[in-house]
Short mmCIF file of C-alpha atoms in Angstrom, two decimals:
data_model
loop_
_atom_site.label_atom_id
_atom_site.label_comp_id
_atom_site.label_asym_id
_atom_site.label_seq_id
_atom_site.Cartn_x
_atom_site.Cartn_y
_atom_site.Cartn_z
CA MET A 1065 21.80 15.69 -3.63
CA THR A 1066 22.96 17.88 -0.75
CA VAL A 1067 26.49 19.37 -0.72
CA LEU A 1068 27.96 20.41 2.65
CA GLU A 1069 31.23 21.92 3.84
CA THR A 1070 32.90 19.76 6.50
CA ALA A 1071 34.76 21.06 9.55
CA ASP A 1072 38.13 20.63 7.83
CA GLY A 1073 37.05 22.61 4.75
CA SER A 1074 36.39 19.60 2.52
CA GLN A 1075 33.18 19.01 0.60
CA GLU A 1076 30.69 16.24 1.32
CA ALA A 1077 27.74 15.31 -0.89
CA ARG A 1078 24.81 13.14 0.18
CA TYR A 1079 22.49 11.14 -2.07
CA PRO A 1080 19.38 9.83 -0.25
CA ILE A 1081 18.17 6.37 -1.20
CA THR A 1082 15.20 6.03 1.19
CA LYS A 1083 12.81 8.47 -0.47
CA ASN A 1084 12.43 6.11 -3.42
CA ILE A 1085 12.48 2.37 -4.08
CA SER A 1086 16.30 1.96 -4.07
CA TYR A 1087 16.72 1.05 -0.40
CA MET A 1088 14.61 -2.10 -0.92
CA TYR A 1089 17.43 -3.60 -3.02
CA GLN A 1090 19.98 -4.29 -0.29
CA VAL A 1091 21.69 -7.11 -2.13
CA TYR A 1092 24.81 -7.63 -4.23
CA CYS A 1093 24.45 -8.66 -7.90
CA SER A 1094 27.22 -10.44 -9.83
CA TYR A 1095 28.19 -11.16 -13.43
CA ILE A 1096 30.93 -13.20 -15.09
CA MET A 1097 32.41 -11.85 -18.35
CA VAL A 1098 34.76 -13.93 -20.54
CA TYR A 1099 37.27 -12.27 -22.88
CA LYS A 1100 39.20 -14.43 -25.34
CA ASN A 1101 42.74 -13.45 -26.32
CA THR A 1102 42.42 -14.27 -30.03
CA ASP A 1103 45.37 -12.04 -31.00
CA LYS A 1104 47.70 -13.60 -28.37
CA ARG A 1105 48.46 -10.20 -26.84
CA LYS A 1106 50.88 -10.21 -23.91
CA ASP A 1107 49.17 -7.23 -22.28
CA PHE A 1108 45.69 -8.73 -22.70
CA MET A 1109 43.13 -7.25 -20.27
CA ASN A 1110 45.98 -5.59 -18.37
CA ALA A 1111 45.07 -5.51 -14.68
CA GLU A 1112 46.80 -2.21 -13.91
CA LEU A 1113 45.04 -0.51 -16.81
CA LEU A 1114 41.67 -1.92 -15.79
CA LYS A 1115 42.17 -0.91 -12.16
CA SER A 1116 43.38 2.62 -12.90
CA SER A 1117 40.54 3.26 -15.37
CA LEU A 1118 37.99 1.96 -12.83
CA THR A 1119 39.41 4.26 -10.15
CA GLU A 1120 39.31 7.26 -12.50
CA LEU A 1121 35.76 6.41 -13.56
CA ALA A 1122 34.56 6.18 -9.95
CA ARG A 1123 36.35 9.26 -8.63
CA LYS A 1124 35.63 11.53 -11.59
CA TYR A 1125 32.30 10.40 -13.04
CA TYR A 1126 30.66 7.97 -10.59
CA LYS A 1127 31.53 9.53 -7.25
CA PRO A 1128 28.93 7.54 -5.25
CA VAL A 1129 30.76 4.36 -6.33
CA ALA A 1130 33.75 5.71 -4.38
CA GLY A 1131 31.55 6.72 -1.45
CA TRP A 1132 30.01 5.19 1.66
CA PHE A 1133 26.61 4.43 3.05
CA ASP A 1134 25.46 6.38 6.09
CA VAL A 1135 22.47 6.28 8.39
CA ASN A 1136 21.23 9.88 8.55
CA GLY A 1137 18.49 9.92 11.17
CA ASP A 1138 15.76 7.74 9.68
CA ASP A 1139 17.26 7.79 6.18
CA PHE A 1140 19.97 5.92 4.32
CA ASP A 1141 22.38 8.10 2.33
CA VAL A 1142 25.33 7.57 0.04
CA VAL A 1143 28.09 9.95 1.19
CA VAL A 1144 30.77 11.26 -1.17
CA ARG A 1145 33.82 13.32 -0.17
CA ASN A 1146 36.29 15.17 -2.36
CA ASP A 1147 39.30 14.24 -0.22
CA LYS A 1148 38.63 10.62 0.73
CA PHE A 1149 37.57 7.69 -1.42
CA ASN A 1150 36.17 4.20 -0.94
CA ASP A 1151 37.73 2.86 -4.14
CA PRO A 1152 36.35 -0.42 -5.54
CA PRO A 1153 38.43 -3.43 -4.36
CA PHE A 1154 40.26 -5.02 -7.29
CA ALA A 1155 41.72 -8.55 -7.00
CA THR A 1156 43.53 -10.81 -9.48
CA GLN A 1157 44.32 -14.50 -9.78
CA THR A 1158 45.95 -16.79 -12.33
CA LEU A 1159 44.70 -20.32 -12.95
CA ASP A 1160 46.41 -23.31 -14.52
CA MET A 1161 43.48 -24.72 -16.48
CA SER A 1162 42.42 -25.07 -20.09
CA TYR A 1163 40.07 -22.66 -21.82
CA ASP A 1164 37.43 -25.40 -22.13
CA ASN A 1165 37.65 -26.09 -18.40
CA LEU A 1166 37.36 -22.37 -17.67
CA MET A 1167 34.22 -22.16 -19.79
CA GLU A 1168 32.73 -25.07 -17.87
CA GLN A 1169 33.25 -23.10 -14.65
CA VAL A 1170 31.69 -20.00 -16.22
CA ARG A 1171 28.63 -21.82 -17.56
CA ALA A 1172 28.20 -23.48 -14.17
CA SER A 1173 28.23 -19.95 -12.65
CA ASN A 1174 31.09 -20.81 -10.29
CA GLU A 1175 30.96 -17.50 -8.42
CA GLN A 1176 33.13 -18.80 -5.58
CA LEU A 1177 35.98 -19.19 -8.08
CA LEU A 1178 35.38 -16.29 -10.44
CA VAL A 1179 33.51 -13.54 -8.55
CA PRO A 1180 34.83 -11.46 -5.61
CA ASN A 1181 33.51 -12.35 -2.18
CA SER A 1182 31.17 -9.62 -0.98
CA PRO A 1183 30.33 -8.58 2.59
CA SER A 1184 26.82 -8.43 3.98
CA PRO A 1185 24.76 -6.10 1.76
CA PHE A 1186 22.45 -4.91 4.53
CA ILE A 1187 22.94 -1.25 5.42
CA GLY A 1188 23.15 -0.39 9.11
CA PRO A 1189 25.25 1.44 11.70
CA GLU A 1190 27.67 -1.51 11.86
CA ASN A 1191 27.86 -2.00 8.09
CA LEU A 1192 28.45 1.35 6.37
CA GLU A 1193 31.92 1.18 4.81
CA ILE A 1194 31.06 -1.66 2.47
CA PRO A 1195 32.19 -1.36 -1.17
CA MET A 1196 29.71 -0.36 -3.85
CA ILE A 1197 31.54 -2.43 -6.50
CA LEU A 1198 34.09 -5.26 -6.27
CA VAL A 1199 36.15 -6.68 -9.16
CA LYS A 1200 38.09 -9.92 -9.57
CA MET A 1201 40.19 -10.60 -12.67
CA THR A 1202 41.05 -14.21 -13.50
CA TYR A 1203 43.79 -14.99 -16.02
CA LEU A 1204 44.77 -18.32 -17.56
CA GLU A 1205 48.45 -19.21 -17.39
CA SER A 1206 48.26 -20.00 -21.11
CA GLY A 1207 47.12 -16.42 -21.80
CA GLU A 1208 44.16 -17.73 -23.82
CA ALA A 1209 41.50 -15.80 -21.94
CA ALA A 1210 40.61 -13.61 -18.99
CA VAL A 1211 37.48 -13.43 -16.89
CA LEU A 1212 36.12 -10.26 -15.33
CA GLY A 1213 34.01 -11.10 -12.29
CA ILE A 1214 32.13 -8.11 -10.90
CA THR A 1215 29.73 -7.53 -8.02
CA TYR A 1216 27.75 -4.35 -7.32
CA HIS A 1217 25.35 -3.14 -4.63
CA HIS A 1218 21.85 -3.12 -6.11
CA SER A 1219 20.65 -0.10 -4.09
CA LEU A 1220 23.07 2.08 -6.05
CA MET A 1221 22.30 0.77 -9.54
CA ASP A 1222 19.68 -1.27 -11.32
CA GLY A 1223 20.53 -3.33 -14.42
CA SER A 1224 20.13 -0.38 -16.77
CA ALA A 1225 22.49 1.84 -14.74
CA PHE A 1226 24.99 -0.98 -14.19
CA TRP A 1227 25.46 -1.83 -17.87
CA LEU A 1228 25.82 1.87 -18.71
CA PHE A 1229 28.51 1.95 -16.00
CA MET A 1230 30.26 -1.01 -17.64
CA TYR A 1231 29.95 0.59 -21.09
CA ASN A 1232 31.47 3.82 -19.76
CA TRP A 1233 34.26 1.93 -17.98
CA ALA A 1234 35.13 -0.01 -21.14
CA ASN A 1235 35.21 3.20 -23.20
CA LEU A 1236 37.39 5.03 -20.67
CA CYS A 1237 39.79 2.10 -20.44
CA HIS A 1238 39.98 1.94 -24.23
CA GLN A 1239 40.95 5.63 -24.33
CA MET A 1240 43.57 5.19 -21.60
CA ALA A 1241 45.10 2.32 -23.56
CA THR A 1242 45.55 4.50 -26.64
CA HIS A 1243 46.18 7.99 -25.16
CA ASP A 1244 49.18 9.35 -23.33
CA GLU A 1245 48.82 9.70 -19.54
CA GLY A 1246 49.10 13.45 -19.91
CA MET A 1247 45.93 13.57 -22.01
CA GLN A 1248 43.59 12.91 -19.07
CA SER A 1249 41.68 16.14 -19.66
CA GLU A 1250 40.76 14.95 -23.15
CA ARG A 1251 39.25 11.66 -21.99
CA HIS A 1252 35.49 11.42 -21.73
CA ILE A 1253 32.73 8.87 -21.28
CA PRO A 1254 29.89 8.45 -23.79
CA CYS A 1255 27.01 8.32 -21.26
CA PRO A 1256 27.68 10.76 -18.37
CA PRO A 1257 25.48 9.72 -15.42
CA SER A 1258 23.29 11.83 -13.19
CA PHE A 1259 22.56 11.06 -9.54
CA GLY A 1260 19.75 11.58 -7.09
CA VAL A 1261 16.07 10.97 -7.85
CA PRO A 1262 14.47 14.45 -8.10
CA SER A 1263 11.17 15.40 -6.52
CA LEU A 1264 8.26 13.69 -8.23
CA SER A 1265 5.53 15.62 -6.39
CA HIS A 1266 4.21 17.11 -9.65
CA LEU A 1267 3.39 13.59 -10.89
CA HIS A 1268 1.26 12.58 -7.91
CA ASP A 1269 -2.46 12.04 -8.44
CA PRO A 1270 -4.17 12.21 -5.00
CA SER A 1271 -7.46 11.02 -6.48
CA ALA A 1272 -5.97 7.77 -7.79
CA LYS A 1273 -6.07 4.69 -5.56
CA PHE A 1274 -3.89 1.68 -6.32
CA ASP A 1275 -3.60 -1.82 -4.93
CA HIS A 1276 0.16 -2.30 -4.70
CA THR A 1277 0.37 -6.05 -5.16
CA GLU A 1278 4.11 -5.73 -5.82
CA TYR A 1279 4.58 -5.49 -2.04
CA ALA A 1280 3.61 -7.69 0.89
CA LEU A 1281 3.21 -6.68 4.52
CA VAL A 1282 4.71 -9.29 6.83
CA ASP A 1283 5.52 -9.58 10.51
CA ALA A 1284 8.73 -7.69 11.24
CA SER A 1285 10.37 -10.87 12.54
CA ASP A 1286 9.79 -12.54 9.16
CA CYS A 1287 11.03 -9.63 7.04
CA ILE A 1288 13.64 -10.47 4.41
CA ARG A 1289 15.05 -8.31 1.62
CA GLU A 1290 16.32 -11.15 -0.56
CA PHE A 1291 15.18 -14.46 -2.03
CA LYS A 1292 14.96 -17.42 0.31
CA LEU A 1293 15.36 -20.98 -0.90
CA GLY A 1294 12.23 -23.10 -0.92
CA THR A 1295 11.90 -26.82 -0.28
CA ASP A 1296 12.02 -27.94 -3.93
CA SER A 1297 15.29 -28.72 -5.70
CA ILE A 1298 15.79 -26.04 -8.38
CA LYS A 1299 17.49 -26.50 -11.72
CA GLU A 1300 18.39 -23.91 -14.33
CA ASN A 1301 17.10 -24.24 -17.88
CA ILE A 1302 18.63 -22.21 -20.71
CA LEU A 1303 16.31 -21.71 -23.66
CA ARG A 1304 17.61 -20.26 -26.93
CA ILE A 1305 15.17 -18.24 -29.02
CA SER A 1306 16.26 -17.85 -32.62
CA VAL A 1307 15.56 -14.78 -34.73
CA GLU A 1308 12.94 -16.76 -36.67
CA GLU A 1309 11.19 -17.75 -33.44
CA GLN A 1310 11.26 -14.16 -32.27
CA HIS A 1311 9.54 -13.13 -35.50
CA LYS A 1312 6.75 -15.62 -34.72
CA VAL A 1313 6.41 -14.22 -31.19
CA ARG A 1314 6.28 -10.67 -32.56
CA ALA A 1315 3.56 -11.68 -35.04
CA MET A 1316 1.50 -13.14 -32.18
CA ALA A 1317 2.12 -10.01 -30.09
CA LYS A 1318 0.87 -7.80 -32.93
CA GLN A 1319 -2.19 -10.01 -33.38
CA TYR A 1320 -3.10 -9.71 -29.68
CA GLY A 1321 -2.15 -6.02 -29.31
CA VAL A 1322 0.64 -6.57 -26.78
CA SER A 1323 4.41 -6.08 -26.64
CA PHE A 1324 7.05 -8.66 -27.56
CA THR A 1325 8.15 -8.96 -23.93
CA ALA A 1326 4.57 -9.44 -22.72
CA MET A 1327 3.96 -12.12 -25.35
CA LEU A 1328 7.15 -14.01 -24.49
CA CYS A 1329 6.40 -13.82 -20.75
CA ALA A 1330 2.84 -15.04 -21.34
CA ILE A 1331 4.04 -18.08 -23.29
CA VAL A 1332 6.47 -19.06 -20.54
CA TRP A 1333 4.10 -18.34 -17.63
CA LYS A 1334 1.24 -20.32 -19.19
CA GLU A 1335 3.41 -23.28 -20.22
CA MET A 1336 5.17 -23.43 -16.83
CA SER A 1337 1.76 -23.51 -15.16
CA ARG A 1338 0.40 -26.21 -17.49
CA ILE A 1339 3.44 -28.44 -16.91
CA ARG A 1340 3.21 -27.94 -13.13
CA VAL A 1341 -0.43 -29.02 -13.12
CA CYS A 1342 0.35 -32.03 -15.30
CA ALA A 1343 3.15 -33.07 -12.96
CA ARG A 1344 1.13 -32.41 -9.79
CA PRO A 1345 -2.64 -32.25 -10.49
CA SER A 1346 -3.38 -31.27 -6.88
CA SER A 1347 -1.54 -27.97 -7.46
CA GLN A 1348 -4.13 -26.46 -9.81
CA THR A 1349 -5.75 -24.41 -7.03
CA LEU A 1350 -2.43 -22.93 -5.89
CA PRO A 1351 -1.68 -19.29 -6.77
CA SER A 1352 1.13 -18.34 -9.15
CA LEU A 1353 2.61 -14.87 -8.61
CA PHE A 1354 3.78 -13.06 -11.76
CA THR A 1355 6.16 -10.10 -11.35
CA CYS A 1356 8.06 -8.15 -13.97
CA ALA A 1357 10.86 -5.64 -13.35
CA VAL A 1358 10.08 -2.36 -15.14
CA ASN A 1359 12.44 0.56 -15.69
CA PRO A 1360 10.33 3.65 -14.83
CA ARG A 1361 12.73 6.37 -16.04
CA ALA A 1362 10.75 7.27 -19.16
CA GLN A 1363 7.38 7.34 -17.34
CA LEU A 1364 8.84 9.62 -14.65
CA GLY A 1365 10.65 11.93 -17.07
CA LEU A 1366 14.03 10.94 -15.63
CA SER A 1367 17.29 10.79 -17.55
CA ALA A 1368 18.04 7.45 -19.18
CA PHE A 1369 21.52 7.87 -17.66
CA LEU A 1370 20.25 8.29 -14.08
CA CYS A 1371 22.45 6.14 -11.84
CA ALA A 1372 19.98 4.76 -9.29
CA SER A 1373 17.82 1.71 -8.65
CA PRO A 1374 14.24 2.91 -9.24
CA VAL A 1375 13.05 -0.32 -10.88
CA VAL A 1376 9.47 -1.29 -10.02
CA ASN A 1377 8.32 -4.92 -9.92
CA LEU A 1378 4.73 -4.94 -11.14
CA ALA A 1379 2.66 -7.93 -10.10
CA THR A 1380 -0.48 -9.99 -10.64
CA SER A 1381 -1.55 -13.55 -9.89
CA ARG A 1382 -3.82 -16.38 -10.99
CA THR A 1383 -4.10 -20.00 -9.92
CA LEU A 1384 -2.06 -22.59 -11.78
CA GLY A 1385 -5.28 -24.22 -12.99
CA GLN A 1386 -6.63 -20.95 -14.35
CA LEU A 1387 -3.42 -20.25 -16.24
CA ALA A 1388 -3.33 -23.76 -17.68
CA GLU A 1389 -6.91 -23.40 -18.98
CA MET A 1390 -6.77 -19.75 -20.14
CA GLU A 1391 -6.35 -18.93 -23.80
CA LEU A 1392 -2.84 -17.69 -24.59
CA GLU A 1393 -4.30 -14.40 -25.85
CA ASP A 1394 -5.92 -13.79 -22.46
CA VAL A 1395 -2.70 -14.54 -20.57
CA ALA A 1396 -0.81 -12.20 -22.91
CA LYS A 1397 -3.29 -9.39 -22.28
CA LEU A 1398 -3.14 -9.98 -18.51
CA VAL A 1399 0.67 -9.75 -18.59
CA TYR A 1400 0.59 -6.67 -20.82
CA GLN A 1401 -1.93 -4.92 -18.54
CA THR A 1402 0.29 -5.70 -15.56
CA ILE A 1403 3.47 -4.38 -17.21
CA THR A 1404 1.83 -1.22 -18.54
CA LYS A 1405 -0.08 -0.26 -15.38
CA GLY A 1406 3.12 1.42 -14.15
CA SER A 1407 2.08 4.98 -14.99
CA ALA A 1408 3.84 7.95 -13.41
CA ALA A 1409 1.03 8.26 -10.85
CA TYR A 1410 1.23 4.54 -10.04
CA ILE A 1411 5.01 4.61 -9.54
CA CYS A 1412 4.82 7.72 -7.36
CA SER A 1413 2.12 6.00 -5.32
CA SER A 1414 4.36 2.93 -5.05
CA MET A 1415 7.18 5.05 -3.65
CA ASP A 1416 4.73 6.76 -1.23
CA PHE A 1417 3.56 3.33 -0.10
CA LEU A 1418 7.12 2.37 0.83
CA VAL A 1419 7.91 5.66 2.57
CA THR A 1420 4.69 5.53 4.60
CA HIS A 1421 5.33 1.98 5.74
CA ARG A 1422 8.99 2.69 6.44
CA MET A 1423 8.00 5.51 8.79
CA ALA A 1424 5.62 3.13 10.54
CA GLU A 1425 8.36 0.50 10.77
CA ILE A 1426 10.77 3.00 12.35
CA GLU A 1427 8.15 4.11 14.87
CA ASP A 1428 7.36 0.48 15.76
CA GLU A 1429 11.07 -0.17 16.33
CA LYS A 1430 11.40 2.91 18.55
CA GLN A 1431 8.40 1.84 20.62
CA GLY A 1432 9.49 -1.78 20.79
CA ARG A 1433 6.36 -2.96 18.99
CA ALA A 1434 6.19 -6.08 16.81
CA GLY A 1435 4.76 -4.40 13.72
CA LYS A 1436 4.62 -5.09 10.01
CA LYS A 1437 7.26 -4.45 7.36
CA ALA A 1438 6.87 -3.97 3.63
CA MET A 1439 8.64 -6.51 1.44
CA LEU A 1440 8.94 -7.03 -2.29
CA ALA A 1441 6.26 -9.64 -2.99
CA TYR A 1442 8.46 -11.72 -5.26
CA VAL A 1443 10.89 -12.57 -2.45
CA CYS A 1444 8.10 -13.90 -0.22
CA PRO A 1445 7.42 -17.63 -0.11
CA ALA A 1446 4.73 -18.66 -2.62
CA PRO A 1447 3.55 -21.98 -4.13
CA ALA A 1448 4.62 -20.86 -7.63
CA LYS A 1449 6.22 -17.78 -9.17
CA CYS A 1450 7.18 -16.30 -12.51
CA THR A 1451 9.66 -13.48 -11.81
CA ILE A 1452 10.77 -11.70 -14.98
CA SER A 1453 13.65 -9.38 -15.79
CA SER A 1454 14.78 -8.50 -19.30
CA SER A 1455 18.31 -7.38 -20.20
CA ARG A 1456 17.96 -7.93 -23.94
CA ASN A 1457 18.42 -4.23 -24.82
CA PHE A 1458 21.42 -3.55 -22.56
CA PRO A 1459 24.87 -2.98 -24.19
CA ILE A 1460 26.30 -6.08 -22.51
CA TYR A 1461 28.38 -7.19 -25.49
CA GLN A 1462 29.56 -3.63 -26.28
CA THR A 1463 31.93 -3.68 -23.27
CA ASP A 1464 35.20 -3.62 -25.22
CA PHE A 1465 38.04 -2.47 -22.93
CA GLY A 1466 40.39 -2.21 -25.89
CA PHE A 1467 40.97 -5.94 -26.23
CA GLY A 1468 37.80 -7.04 -28.02
CA SER A 1469 34.23 -7.66 -26.97
CA PRO A 1470 33.26 -10.37 -24.49
CA GLU A 1471 33.11 -13.91 -25.78
CA TYR A 1472 30.34 -14.70 -23.30
CA VAL A 1473 28.64 -12.94 -20.38
CA ARG A 1474 27.05 -15.13 -17.74
CA PRO A 1475 24.17 -13.78 -15.67
CA PRO A 1476 24.10 -15.10 -12.11
CA TYR A 1477 22.53 -18.45 -11.41
CA LEU A 1478 19.51 -17.78 -9.20
CA PRO A 1479 18.27 -21.01 -7.57
CA PHE A 1480 14.80 -19.65 -6.92
CA ASP A 1481 11.54 -20.95 -8.32
CA GLY A 1482 10.32 -19.10 -11.41
CA CYS A 1483 13.24 -16.70 -11.96
CA MET A 1484 13.32 -15.85 -15.67
CA ARG A 1485 15.94 -13.63 -17.27
CA ILE A 1486 15.82 -12.61 -20.93
CA TRP A 1487 19.41 -12.21 -22.08
CA PRO A 1488 21.22 -11.12 -25.28
CA THR A 1489 23.81 -13.29 -27.03
CA PRO A 1490 27.25 -12.33 -28.42
CA GLN A 1491 25.66 -11.85 -31.85
CA SER A 1492 23.55 -9.04 -30.35
CA ARG A 1493 26.46 -6.61 -30.25
CA GLY A 1494 25.69 -3.49 -32.26
CA GLU A 1495 26.99 0.06 -32.52
CA GLY A 1496 26.89 2.30 -29.46
CA LEU A 1497 24.13 1.32 -27.06
CA SER A 1498 21.98 -0.39 -29.69
CA ASN A 1499 21.82 -4.15 -30.10
CA LYS A 1500 21.39 -6.01 -33.37
CA GLU A 1501 18.60 -8.46 -34.00
CA ALA A 1502 20.03 -11.77 -32.84
CA ALA A 1503 19.18 -14.91 -30.92
CA LEU A 1504 18.15 -14.47 -27.29
CA GLU A 1505 18.67 -16.70 -24.29
CA VAL A 1506 16.19 -17.24 -21.48
CA TYR A 1507 17.62 -18.41 -18.15
CA LEU A 1508 14.78 -20.09 -16.30
CA SER A 1509 15.02 -21.57 -12.79
CA LEU A 1510 12.36 -24.17 -12.01
CA PRO A 1511 11.74 -27.07 -9.61
CA ASP A 1512 13.26 -30.24 -11.01
CA TYR A 1513 9.83 -31.87 -11.31
CA VAL A 1514 8.96 -29.30 -14.02
CA ASP A 1515 10.32 -31.03 -17.13
CA LEU A 1516 10.58 -28.58 -20.02
CA SER A 1517 11.74 -31.22 -22.48
#
């Protein structure tokens, strides 16, 4: 972070996002959160209270959320001022529909109805004053429930940072609902964030050489920063994993010397591949790309409360036929080796890889050359994919704004082949940031010819 005095005597702080992985995530992410008014409160999920607490949270604790993007030479920055704010847009609507009908819209991930419309997420000279977070509150005329639809810019936060933001917002709102307005100085948030990825030069290992399969170099004209739809029709499958089934998975993981997440991913990746080959035998020679989003904060010695998007997507691949024929133990070990290869030296090398190629991209653009650009491999077209992210340990159901915990939180529907999200259930809600042992849900997007039944 760099703090400067402006010409008018104000202060301006800059947070760079191009010296790490964050700038690759130029996309908005959305969630739908349902709150049920079981106590029939007239002030249930009060919009003014929610809006004022969000504004205070952004201005006081999450200043980049009330800031702007800027193009600073060859870098992208988030700019924060102490006298001017880009407060999160906050919209409301009231619907005349039943609770059951509302839940149908939520489960169908009707973002057009329940989530705020977001502008283009791509940062550039013509698109700098875009909001970091947008909120849309939906109320039923009957007062039975309210839905919080929220969208955030992924370059500012990854999933870990976002759900800490939501947990802090809920706690601050809860305090504002019970404290007098004059007690602002006594309010606090449980997980104060930090900003700006510090220098990681001390973690570099110049002697280590890595093959960064998590990225692909493509022609500049073909470069995309987000998923593109393929030709197959995609359907979403929701799998529920009971506590008893989780115990079986953990026992298998212990037997094979891998983690629970690696074991679960291996089961899904292998079975998806087997079913694909059964449905289309000619596909057995096609590659299947496995990627898993990994939070690198612990490996890099960064604060767990760092508000950034440093997530690394570690990757490997095998053909569909190989995966179908491999022993489950071998697939589990392959997945585990992939997830755990993200050492501090590897992650630093990954960031160096991006910076090096970004400098080359900028030089190509200046010289008018048709060069190559680095992309996240999992957004590139591929015959088959298994793209994993796990949110099972996030405090998703601890977001009580003073009106009770969410009845249901819907992750976004992603109509892209192989997207797999491991998600907690309402029974997961524990104390503080910790979740209880409870059933999990897996949201899995697959071509409709892949029949999981």
